[in-house]
Amino acid sequence: MTVLLLGGTADARHMACDLHEQGVILIYSIAGLVRQPDVPCDIVSGGFTQFGGLAQYIAKQNITAILDITHPYAANMSDTAGKVAHEMGIPCWRYTRPAWEASEGDKWIAVDDWTQLLPQLRDKTSVLLSCGQVEQSILNALLAQSVNQHIVLRTAVKPRFNLPASVEWIKAIGPFNKASELALLKAHNIDAIISKNSGGKAVVAKLDAARELTLPVFMFTRSTISRVDENFTDSARCRKFVIAQCAHKKNKDRETFTRKEISLLGKAKRRGKREFTVVNDRLSTFLTPHRSERTFVGRFHENMSDSYETNPQSIEKESFRQIRALTTLDGLSREQQQVVMRIVHSMGMPEVAQQVRFSEGACEQGLKAIAEKANIICDVEMVKQGITKRMISKEPLCFLNDERTVALAKQTGETRSMAALAYWGEHLAGSIVVIANAPTALFRLLEMIEAGCEKPALIIGMPVGFVGAAESKDALWAAHKRLGVACITLLGKQGGSAVSAAACNALLRCHQGEYY
């Protein structure tokens, strides 16, 4: 069972980590406007339009359920998710962060929309907009009704239009504390705050500050989300439910068929629908209708193909034959060709071969490190799990979920991927570093090498995403000669766990003498 987790919130990140630890197969979706999340699963960034829409993505990725943990005010995304899930015949579950509740001394005014809010702001002279992105037409209408009004707009991403002179933009990402919020409100003489009832602890400090200063808070009400099969406001209950659903689906799948059993049934001559019982614990040779000590029931339509390739070696061999035919590998060494083909194989996109870059002697450095049983250090657990275990002598290292990393990230306010590098130092010398998901980790590694830390033998730098991914790889490629490090990278926004693990596995296979 593959769950598409619609994220973009701290709740979603925590849920993704928890579910992954319980063996739930996830794909984490994020808009990618602010920053890439540190989650130990595959990530899709930038929305679904690039894939032809959400329905097309669900079909292509064989998604079997949607878990919506987007922002409480991401109503359009939530409505689309519920509608598409219903049309595709898969469940859509939602966790909604509990709303804030007013306390004694709060001066909250509930509003449904800007049309209802604007007239109530006419007498305000300095307004803090702490409610996400605001359309240009809204700002214009706000300023038009009060010429002397000063507006402070606080968002994580800068607006895409030029702001009027009376609008001051502040870039900020929570969490915030009460002291800093009080300082902000006093410095700008704020006399009204516009907010969404987002819930949670990250930005609640503005309400505590508003209460102390007896400021009015105009609070947008939450809209009702339709088409949800299960809705949770308790994260523990949500987590327990999803784990149970995935376990149930896994057991149901086991009762239905296995690959070998499909192969046997696929070769049998059938008309219409029949029930077959597979006999023999080894699933050796024959099918007997309706009789057995070990029952296996599978229903197949007569239009199902009777013949398809099941031999893994044959499948792999044919895959790489096609890849060679579809890509240009001229000028690459034997080992470089293997790396490029494995990357193409992991993505199903021959065109990405032109984006792979090798520094001089990169493959040789990697093979030497493998022969010396050097450490393999990964930025995320997904890469660690993707490295072929039969080809390595010791477990790859990943410090992302280390308790020290979690504590340090909270203390510094930076990503866990960056904080984890504080514990790489003693393992770096002569290692193979594989960075697949976190551009911040790659930037931090380059900073550390610049500052004089031990150097790895090879950096496989292929983070994926829209914010910082391409830039971090450009930085690696531009600096590798000056820093004296070998690298393999995939330029552009593409990359990720599967791609990076495939590149590492290609070198491991070359070391074992396995070439295609």
mmCIF file of N, CA and C in Angstrom, residues 194-293:
data_model
loop_
_atom_site.group_PDB
_atom_site.id
_atom_site.type_symbol
_atom_site.label_atom_id
_atom_site.label_comp_id
_atom_site.label_asym_id
_atom_site.label_seq_id
_atom_site.Cartn_x
_atom_site.Cartn_y
_atom_site.Cartn_z
ATOM 1 N N ILE A 194 -4.173 40.723 11.668
ATOM 2 C CA ILE A 194 -4.996 39.856 10.822
ATOM 3 C C ILE A 194 -4.361 38.476 10.829
ATOM 4 N N SER A 195 -5.126 37.457 11.165
ATOM 5 C CA SER A 195 -4.565 36.118 11.326
ATOM 6 C C SER A 195 -5.549 35.061 10.836
ATOM 7 N N LYS A 196 -5.019 33.899 10.587
ATOM 8 C CA LYS A 196 -5.834 32.703 10.367
ATOM 9 C C LYS A 196 -5.776 31.867 11.638
ATOM 10 N N ASN A 197 -6.822 31.122 11.904
ATOM 11 C CA ASN A 197 -6.828 30.262 13.080
ATOM 12 C C ASN A 197 -6.125 28.949 12.737
ATOM 13 N N SER A 198 -4.798 29.059 12.589
ATOM 14 C CA SER A 198 -4.010 27.921 12.106
ATOM 15 C C SER A 198 -3.846 26.834 13.153
ATOM 16 N N GLY A 199 -3.904 27.187 14.442
ATOM 17 C CA GLY A 199 -3.653 26.209 15.485
ATOM 18 C C GLY A 199 -2.165 25.920 15.617
ATOM 19 N N GLY A 200 -1.811 25.075 16.576
ATOM 20 C CA GLY A 200 -0.420 24.704 16.767
ATOM 21 C C GLY A 200 0.336 25.717 17.605
ATOM 22 N N LYS A 201 1.628 25.410 17.834
ATOM 23 C CA LYS A 201 2.443 26.226 18.725
ATOM 24 C C LYS A 201 3.391 27.190 17.993
ATOM 25 N N ALA A 202 3.625 26.955 16.700
ATOM 26 C CA ALA A 202 4.681 27.677 15.997
ATOM 27 C C ALA A 202 4.471 29.186 15.978
ATOM 28 N N VAL A 203 3.235 29.626 15.763
ATOM 29 C CA VAL A 203 2.991 31.069 15.614
ATOM 30 C C VAL A 203 1.990 31.603 16.625
ATOM 31 N N VAL A 204 1.703 30.818 17.678
ATOM 32 C CA VAL A 204 0.706 31.245 18.665
ATOM 33 C C VAL A 204 1.198 32.422 19.495
ATOM 34 N N ALA A 205 2.507 32.686 19.497
ATOM 35 C CA ALA A 205 3.063 33.768 20.317
ATOM 36 C C ALA A 205 2.479 35.130 19.955
ATOM 37 N N LYS A 206 2.081 35.322 18.707
ATOM 38 C CA LYS A 206 1.510 36.618 18.319
ATOM 39 C C LYS A 206 0.196 36.880 19.066
ATOM 40 N N LEU A 207 -0.533 35.791 19.359
ATOM 41 C CA LEU A 207 -1.793 35.941 20.086
ATOM 42 C C LEU A 207 -1.531 36.257 21.557
ATOM 43 N N ASP A 208 -0.491 35.633 22.110
ATOM 44 C CA ASP A 208 -0.120 35.949 23.495
ATOM 45 C C ASP A 208 0.301 37.418 23.604
ATOM 46 N N ALA A 209 1.076 37.882 22.610
ATOM 47 C CA ALA A 209 1.513 39.281 22.613
ATOM 48 C C ALA A 209 0.326 40.223 22.439
ATOM 49 N N ALA A 210 -0.594 39.866 21.546
ATOM 50 C CA ALA A 210 -1.779 40.700 21.313
ATOM 51 C C ALA A 210 -2.627 40.798 22.579
ATOM 52 N N ARG A 211 -2.738 39.687 23.325
ATOM 53 C CA ARG A 211 -3.503 39.684 24.573
ATOM 54 C C ARG A 211 -2.876 40.636 25.590
ATOM 55 N N GLU A 212 -1.544 40.600 25.679
ATOM 56 C CA GLU A 212 -0.861 41.472 26.647
ATOM 57 C C GLU A 212 -1.032 42.933 26.292
ATOM 58 N N LEU A 213 -1.057 43.252 24.994
ATOM 59 C CA LEU A 213 -1.190 44.641 24.551
ATOM 60 C C LEU A 213 -2.641 45.033 24.292
ATOM 61 N N THR A 214 -3.570 44.110 24.583
ATOM 62 C CA THR A 214 -5.021 44.301 24.360
ATOM 63 C C THR A 214 -5.333 44.737 22.933
ATOM 64 N N LEU A 215 -4.654 44.119 21.974
ATOM 65 C CA LEU A 215 -4.883 44.438 20.561
ATOM 66 C C LEU A 215 -5.970 43.546 19.981
ATOM 67 N N PRO A 216 -6.776 44.088 19.066
ATOM 68 C CA PRO A 216 -7.767 43.245 18.397
ATOM 69 C C PRO A 216 -7.091 42.324 17.375
ATOM 70 N N VAL A 217 -7.598 41.104 17.304
ATOM 71 C CA VAL A 217 -7.117 40.136 16.321
ATOM 72 C C VAL A 217 -8.304 39.736 15.456
ATOM 73 N N PHE A 218 -8.228 40.071 14.183
ATOM 74 C CA PHE A 218 -9.275 39.668 13.240
ATOM 75 C C PHE A 218 -8.903 38.287 12.718
ATOM 76 N N MET A 219 -9.726 37.306 13.055
ATOM 77 C CA MET A 219 -9.393 35.912 12.806
ATOM 78 C C MET A 219 -10.281 35.324 11.704
ATOM 79 N N PHE A 220 -9.630 34.908 10.609
ATOM 80 C CA PHE A 220 -10.387 34.248 9.540
ATOM 81 C C PHE A 220 -10.864 32.880 10.024
ATOM 82 N N THR A 221 -12.127 32.593 9.811
ATOM 83 C CA THR A 221 -12.678 31.293 10.200
ATOM 84 C C THR A 221 -12.238 30.221 9.207
ATOM 85 N N ARG A 222 -12.248 29.013 9.661
ATOM 86 C CA ARG A 222 -11.882 27.890 8.794
ATOM 87 C C ARG A 222 -13.068 27.478 7.931
ATOM 88 N N SER A 223 -12.764 27.084 6.704
ATOM 89 C CA SER A 223 -13.823 26.591 5.820
ATOM 90 C C SER A 223 -14.017 25.102 6.035
ATOM 91 N N THR A 224 -15.154 24.605 5.630
ATOM 92 C CA THR A 224 -15.463 23.189 5.781
ATOM 93 C C THR A 224 -14.868 22.406 4.616
ATOM 94 N N ILE A 225 -14.140 21.346 4.925
ATOM 95 C CA ILE A 225 -13.539 20.496 3.894
ATOM 96 C C ILE A 225 -14.491 19.352 3.580
ATOM 97 N N SER A 226 -14.780 19.170 2.311
ATOM 98 C CA SER A 226 -15.713 18.120 1.897
ATOM 99 C C SER A 226 -14.982 16.861 1.461
ATOM 100 N N ARG A 227 -15.729 15.799 1.265
ATOM 101 C CA ARG A 227 -15.241 14.535 0.694
ATOM 102 C C ARG A 227 -14.033 13.968 1.443
ATOM 103 N N VAL A 228 -14.201 13.717 2.725
ATOM 104 C CA VAL A 228 -13.145 13.072 3.499
ATOM 105 C C VAL A 228 -13.709 11.789 4.093
ATOM 106 N N ASP A 229 -12.997 10.678 3.923
ATOM 107 C CA ASP A 229 -13.473 9.402 4.454
ATOM 108 C C ASP A 229 -13.282 9.316 5.963
ATOM 109 N N GLU A 230 -12.151 9.840 6.445
ATOM 110 C CA GLU A 230 -11.892 9.885 7.885
ATOM 111 C C GLU A 230 -11.232 11.218 8.199
ATOM 112 N N ASN A 231 -11.715 11.882 9.244
ATOM 113 C CA ASN A 231 -11.140 13.165 9.651
ATOM 114 C C ASN A 231 -10.688 13.068 11.102
ATOM 115 N N PHE A 232 -9.433 13.443 11.374
ATOM 116 C CA PHE A 232 -8.875 13.338 12.710
ATOM 117 C C PHE A 232 -8.411 14.710 13.206
ATOM 118 N N THR A 233 -8.548 14.918 14.497
ATOM 119 C CA THR A 233 -7.967 16.093 15.135
ATOM 120 C C THR A 233 -6.935 15.680 16.182
ATOM 121 N N ASP A 234 -6.772 14.374 16.339
ATOM 122 C CA ASP A 234 -5.776 13.817 17.256
ATOM 123 C C ASP A 234 -4.735 13.082 16.415
ATOM 124 N N SER A 235 -3.498 13.564 16.446
ATOM 125 C CA SER A 235 -2.474 12.987 15.576
ATOM 126 C C SER A 235 -2.163 11.539 15.928
ATOM 127 N N ALA A 236 -2.214 11.197 17.217
ATOM 128 C CA ALA A 236 -1.929 9.819 17.630
ATOM 129 C C ALA A 236 -2.975 8.862 17.083
ATOM 130 N N ARG A 237 -4.239 9.270 17.127
ATOM 131 C CA ARG A 237 -5.310 8.427 16.579
ATOM 132 C C ARG A 237 -5.169 8.286 15.070
ATOM 133 N N CYS A 238 -4.805 9.377 14.417
ATOM 134 C CA CYS A 238 -4.599 9.343 12.966
ATOM 135 C C CYS A 238 -3.481 8.371 12.614
ATOM 136 N N ARG A 239 -2.361 8.484 13.300
ATOM 137 C CA ARG A 239 -1.216 7.610 13.048
ATOM 138 C C ARG A 239 -1.601 6.139 13.251
ATOM 139 N N LYS A 240 -2.266 5.862 14.340
ATOM 140 C CA LYS A 240 -2.680 4.485 14.652
ATOM 141 C C LYS A 240 -3.612 3.939 13.576
ATOM 142 N N PHE A 241 -4.532 4.782 13.119
ATOM 143 C CA PHE A 241 -5.490 4.362 12.087
ATOM 144 C C PHE A 241 -4.781 4.031 10.782
ATOM 145 N N VAL A 242 -3.882 4.905 10.338
ATOM 146 C CA VAL A 242 -3.183 4.685 9.063
ATOM 147 C C VAL A 242 -2.342 3.411 9.122
ATOM 148 N N ILE A 243 -1.643 3.220 10.220
ATOM 149 C CA ILE A 243 -0.814 2.011 10.369
ATOM 150 C C ILE A 243 -1.687 0.764 10.298
ATOM 151 N N ALA A 244 -2.839 0.814 10.966
ATOM 152 C CA ALA A 244 -3.752 -0.332 10.954
ATOM 153 C C ALA A 244 -4.302 -0.593 9.556
ATOM 154 N N GLN A 245 -4.652 0.488 8.836
ATOM 155 C CA GLN A 245 -5.181 0.322 7.477
ATOM 156 C C GLN A 245 -4.137 -0.284 6.551
ATOM 157 N N CYS A 246 -2.895 0.167 6.682
ATOM 158 C CA CYS A 246 -1.834 -0.350 5.822
ATOM 159 C C CYS A 246 -1.526 -1.810 6.148
ATOM 160 N N ALA A 247 -1.567 -2.152 7.432
ATOM 161 C CA ALA A 247 -1.336 -3.540 7.830
ATOM 162 C C ALA A 247 -2.445 -4.431 7.314
ATOM 163 N N HIS A 248 -3.679 -3.939 7.373
ATOM 164 C CA HIS A 248 -4.821 -4.715 6.865
ATOM 165 C C HIS A 248 -4.708 -4.944 5.365
ATOM 166 N N LYS A 249 -4.321 -3.878 4.640
ATOM 167 C CA LYS A 249 -4.175 -3.990 3.191
ATOM 168 C C LYS A 249 -3.050 -4.959 2.835
ATOM 169 N N LYS A 250 -1.953 -4.923 3.603
ATOM 170 C CA LYS A 250 -0.830 -5.816 3.336
ATOM 171 C C LYS A 250 -1.245 -7.267 3.541
ATOM 172 N N ASN A 251 -1.990 -7.543 4.614
ATOM 173 C CA ASN A 251 -2.441 -8.909 4.866
ATOM 174 C C ASN A 251 -3.422 -9.371 3.804
ATOM 175 N N LYS A 252 -4.266 -8.445 3.364
ATOM 176 C CA LYS A 252 -5.244 -8.781 2.331
ATOM 177 C C LYS A 252 -4.550 -9.119 1.019
ATOM 178 N N ASP A 253 -3.501 -8.333 0.700
ATOM 179 C CA ASP A 253 -2.734 -8.597 -0.515
ATOM 180 C C ASP A 253 -2.065 -9.966 -0.450
ATOM 181 N N ARG A 254 -1.552 -10.314 0.724
ATOM 182 C CA ARG A 254 -0.888 -11.605 0.865
ATOM 183 C C ARG A 254 -1.866 -12.745 0.643
ATOM 184 N N GLU A 255 -3.119 -12.554 1.075
ATOM 185 C CA GLU A 255 -4.131 -13.587 0.909
ATOM 186 C C GLU A 255 -4.598 -13.699 -0.538
ATOM 187 N N THR A 256 -4.400 -12.644 -1.282
ATOM 188 C CA THR A 256 -4.902 -12.629 -2.660
ATOM 189 C C THR A 256 -3.956 -13.295 -3.629
ATOM 190 N N PHE A 257 -2.705 -12.820 -3.685
ATOM 191 C CA PHE A 257 -1.742 -13.456 -4.589
ATOM 192 C C PHE A 257 -0.326 -12.998 -4.320
ATOM 193 N N THR A 258 0.618 -13.782 -4.775
ATOM 194 C CA THR A 258 2.014 -13.416 -4.798
ATOM 195 C C THR A 258 2.453 -13.410 -6.240
ATOM 196 N N ARG A 259 3.639 -12.892 -6.516
ATOM 197 C CA ARG A 259 4.100 -12.806 -7.899
ATOM 198 C C ARG A 259 4.208 -14.184 -8.552
ATOM 199 N N LYS A 260 4.730 -15.137 -7.787
ATOM 200 C CA LYS A 260 4.868 -16.471 -8.370
ATOM 201 C C LYS A 260 3.505 -17.075 -8.655
ATOM 202 N N GLU A 261 2.559 -16.821 -7.767
ATOM 203 C CA GLU A 261 1.228 -17.377 -7.972
ATOM 204 C C GLU A 261 0.551 -16.732 -9.169
ATOM 205 N N ILE A 262 0.768 -15.429 -9.350
ATOM 206 C CA ILE A 262 0.222 -14.759 -10.530
ATOM 207 C C ILE A 262 0.796 -15.390 -11.788
ATOM 208 N N SER A 263 2.093 -15.665 -11.757
ATOM 209 C CA SER A 263 2.742 -16.259 -12.918
ATOM 210 C C SER A 263 2.109 -17.592 -13.264
ATOM 211 N N LEU A 264 1.866 -18.418 -12.245
ATOM 212 C CA LEU A 264 1.252 -19.721 -12.488
ATOM 213 C C LEU A 264 -0.158 -19.566 -13.034
ATOM 214 N N LEU A 265 -0.935 -18.658 -12.417
ATOM 215 C CA LEU A 265 -2.309 -18.466 -12.873
ATOM 216 C C LEU A 265 -2.349 -17.831 -14.254
ATOM 217 N N GLY A 266 -1.389 -16.937 -14.509
ATOM 218 C CA GLY A 266 -1.355 -16.266 -15.800
ATOM 219 C C GLY A 266 -1.130 -17.219 -16.942
ATOM 220 N N LYS A 267 -0.439 -18.319 -16.689
ATOM 221 C CA LYS A 267 -0.149 -19.281 -17.738
ATOM 222 C C LYS A 267 -1.265 -20.304 -17.923
ATOM 223 N N ALA A 268 -2.176 -20.320 -16.969
ATOM 224 C CA ALA A 268 -3.297 -21.259 -17.087
ATOM 225 C C ALA A 268 -4.313 -20.742 -18.098
ATOM 226 N N LYS A 269 -4.966 -21.638 -18.830
ATOM 227 C CA LYS A 269 -5.994 -21.247 -19.788
ATOM 228 C C LYS A 269 -7.313 -21.087 -19.049
ATOM 229 N N ARG A 270 -7.916 -19.892 -19.265
ATOM 230 C CA ARG A 270 -9.131 -19.604 -18.528
ATOM 231 C C ARG A 270 -10.169 -18.961 -19.444
ATOM 232 N N ARG A 271 -11.393 -19.120 -19.050
ATOM 233 C CA ARG A 271 -12.474 -18.395 -19.705
ATOM 234 C C ARG A 271 -13.351 -17.809 -18.607
ATOM 235 N N GLY A 272 -13.721 -16.528 -18.741
ATOM 236 C CA GLY A 272 -14.503 -15.874 -17.717
ATOM 237 C C GLY A 272 -13.730 -15.782 -16.423
ATOM 238 N N LYS A 273 -14.428 -15.872 -15.300
ATOM 239 C CA LYS A 273 -13.800 -15.802 -13.982
ATOM 240 C C LYS A 273 -13.857 -17.183 -13.342
ATOM 241 N N ARG A 274 -12.744 -17.650 -12.805
ATOM 242 C CA ARG A 274 -12.698 -18.922 -12.094
ATOM 243 C C ARG A 274 -11.923 -18.757 -10.808
ATOM 244 N N GLU A 275 -12.217 -19.604 -9.870
ATOM 245 C CA GLU A 275 -11.484 -19.607 -8.619
ATOM 246 C C GLU A 275 -10.504 -20.767 -8.646
ATOM 247 N N PHE A 276 -9.250 -20.472 -8.312
ATOM 248 C CA PHE A 276 -8.208 -21.484 -8.313
ATOM 249 C C PHE A 276 -7.602 -21.620 -6.935
ATOM 250 N N THR A 277 -7.204 -22.800 -6.633
ATOM 251 C CA THR A 277 -6.489 -23.049 -5.387
ATOM 252 C C THR A 277 -5.088 -23.515 -5.714
ATOM 253 N N VAL A 278 -4.125 -22.796 -5.166
ATOM 254 C CA VAL A 278 -2.734 -23.169 -5.394
ATOM 255 C C VAL A 278 -2.318 -24.148 -4.299
ATOM 256 N N VAL A 279 -1.874 -25.325 -4.728
ATOM 257 C CA VAL A 279 -1.516 -26.371 -3.795
ATOM 258 C C VAL A 279 0.004 -26.514 -3.752
ATOM 259 N N ASN A 280 0.518 -26.906 -2.600
ATOM 260 C CA ASN A 280 1.955 -27.150 -2.428
ATOM 261 C C ASN A 280 2.616 -25.900 -1.874
ATOM 262 N N ASP A 281 3.213 -26.024 -0.714
ATOM 263 C CA ASP A 281 3.850 -24.870 -0.072
ATOM 264 C C ASP A 281 4.913 -24.247 -0.943
ATOM 265 N N ARG A 282 5.494 -25.010 -1.842
ATOM 266 C CA ARG A 282 6.528 -24.470 -2.711
ATOM 267 C C ARG A 282 5.934 -23.824 -3.954
ATOM 268 N N LEU A 283 4.618 -23.863 -4.107
ATOM 269 C CA LEU A 283 3.953 -23.293 -5.288
ATOM 270 C C LEU A 283 4.569 -23.881 -6.551
ATOM 271 N N SER A 284 4.714 -25.186 -6.555
ATOM 272 C CA SER A 284 5.550 -25.785 -7.584
ATOM 273 C C SER A 284 4.901 -25.899 -8.947
ATOM 274 N N THR A 285 3.798 -26.644 -9.085
ATOM 275 C CA THR A 285 3.433 -26.917 -10.462
ATOM 276 C C THR A 285 1.964 -26.803 -10.826
ATOM 277 N N PHE A 286 1.056 -27.204 -9.949
ATOM 278 C CA PHE A 286 -0.292 -27.333 -10.487
ATOM 279 C C PHE A 286 -1.331 -26.525 -9.738
ATOM 280 N N LEU A 287 -2.459 -26.287 -10.416
ATOM 281 C CA LEU A 287 -3.585 -25.526 -9.894
ATOM 282 C C LEU A 287 -4.773 -26.469 -9.784
ATOM 283 N N THR A 288 -5.415 -26.459 -8.641
ATOM 284 C CA THR A 288 -6.564 -27.332 -8.454
ATOM 285 C C THR A 288 -7.760 -26.506 -8.036
ATOM 286 N N PRO A 289 -8.852 -26.517 -8.778
ATOM 287 C CA PRO A 289 -10.017 -25.730 -8.402
ATOM 288 C C PRO A 289 -10.627 -26.207 -7.079
ATOM 289 N N HIS A 290 -10.794 -25.279 -6.135
ATOM 290 C CA HIS A 290 -11.611 -25.474 -4.943
ATOM 291 C C HIS A 290 -11.113 -26.510 -3.948
ATOM 292 N N ARG A 291 -9.905 -27.101 -4.042
ATOM 293 C CA ARG A 291 -9.458 -28.101 -3.096
ATOM 294 C C ARG A 291 -8.035 -27.829 -2.663
ATOM 295 N N SER A 292 -7.773 -27.841 -1.334
ATOM 296 C CA SER A 292 -6.389 -27.749 -0.884
ATOM 297 C C SER A 292 -6.311 -27.589 0.612
ATOM 298 N N GLU A 293 -5.153 -27.932 1.160
ATOM 299 C CA GLU A 293 -4.896 -27.646 2.561
ATOM 300 C C GLU A 293 -4.518 -26.167 2.706
#
